[in-house]
């Protein structure tokens, strides 16, 4: 009975942390998406529109993940869980796409004939990422939550994060000290924490207690929300500069 009461207490406290962390992420992602949309409206460079579109999509997906995370504390259901997983993975993959777009829009990026991998091939790879998210959504709907679902979600988020970090690392050597590098440095922690959140999900696969995994995930959700607020400050500065 003592153990049961302790488990109930741990679940209750973990639920509070998840609810608060998800609420922080929902608010910060919503504000991030708003200022990304303002940049999309004010920026007159056609080549940068896909990048700002990805940032808007990040804000929408992140806010949706936060809202669904709050709802998941209050009630359970396969649809709720499936949509939450998909929103998180879309937030991560759109951030990776934004890093790729930022790299190829850099004036210092290699010319088309010197690129090892053509952009058209990368876009096909990215389409595969989106298909993987839809597959994960289907897996959750069919199987519910379990080790298979955690494996798919964890592996997917880590793969997306690594993809984005590769381009962020290449961009650092090309644009160090520029405004592009400043924006990259604000977005990179969000990408890293998203990958680590997926890594925590793999703990379920190797037998780590779900309560412990949930606690670690809640920490990364809070960190993502905090880093998105920091990135929002940079987006707000861009809006002021474009409005002047």
GROMACS .gro file of C-alpha atoms in nm, residues 48 51-52 91 116 138 143 146 148 150-151 153 155 159 161-162 167 184 199-202 204 208 216 229 234:
model
   27
   48UNK     CA    1   1.380   3.359  -4.781
   51UNK     CA    2   1.263   2.964  -4.438
   52UNK     CA    3   1.012   3.194  -4.267
   91UNK     CA    4   0.800   2.062  -3.503
  116UNK     CA    5   2.785   1.690  -5.294
  138UNK     CA    6  -0.065   0.521  -3.796
  143UNK     CA    7  -0.105  -0.012  -3.136
  146UNK     CA    8   0.418   0.107  -2.612
  148UNK     CA    9   0.731   0.011  -3.055
  150UNK     CA   10   0.844   0.497  -2.836
  151UNK     CA   11   1.109   0.349  -3.064
  153UNK     CA   12   0.909   0.840  -3.216
  155UNK     CA   13   1.439   0.725  -3.366
  159UNK     CA   14   1.720   1.143  -3.709
  161UNK     CA   15   1.758   1.656  -3.521
  162UNK     CA   16   2.085   1.513  -3.656
  167UNK     CA   17   2.340   2.188  -4.172
  184UNK     CA   18   2.118   2.982  -3.610
  199UNK     CA   19   1.636   1.000  -2.701
  200UNK     CA   20   1.459   0.994  -2.364
  201UNK     CA   21   1.168   0.815  -2.533
  202UNK     CA   22   1.402   0.531  -2.622
  204UNK     CA   23   1.105   0.288  -2.256
  208UNK     CA   24   1.349   0.233  -1.800
  216UNK     CA   25   1.300   1.358  -1.822
  229UNK     CA   26   1.123   3.238  -2.603
  234UNK     CA   27   1.560   3.765  -3.212
   0.00000   0.00000   0.00000
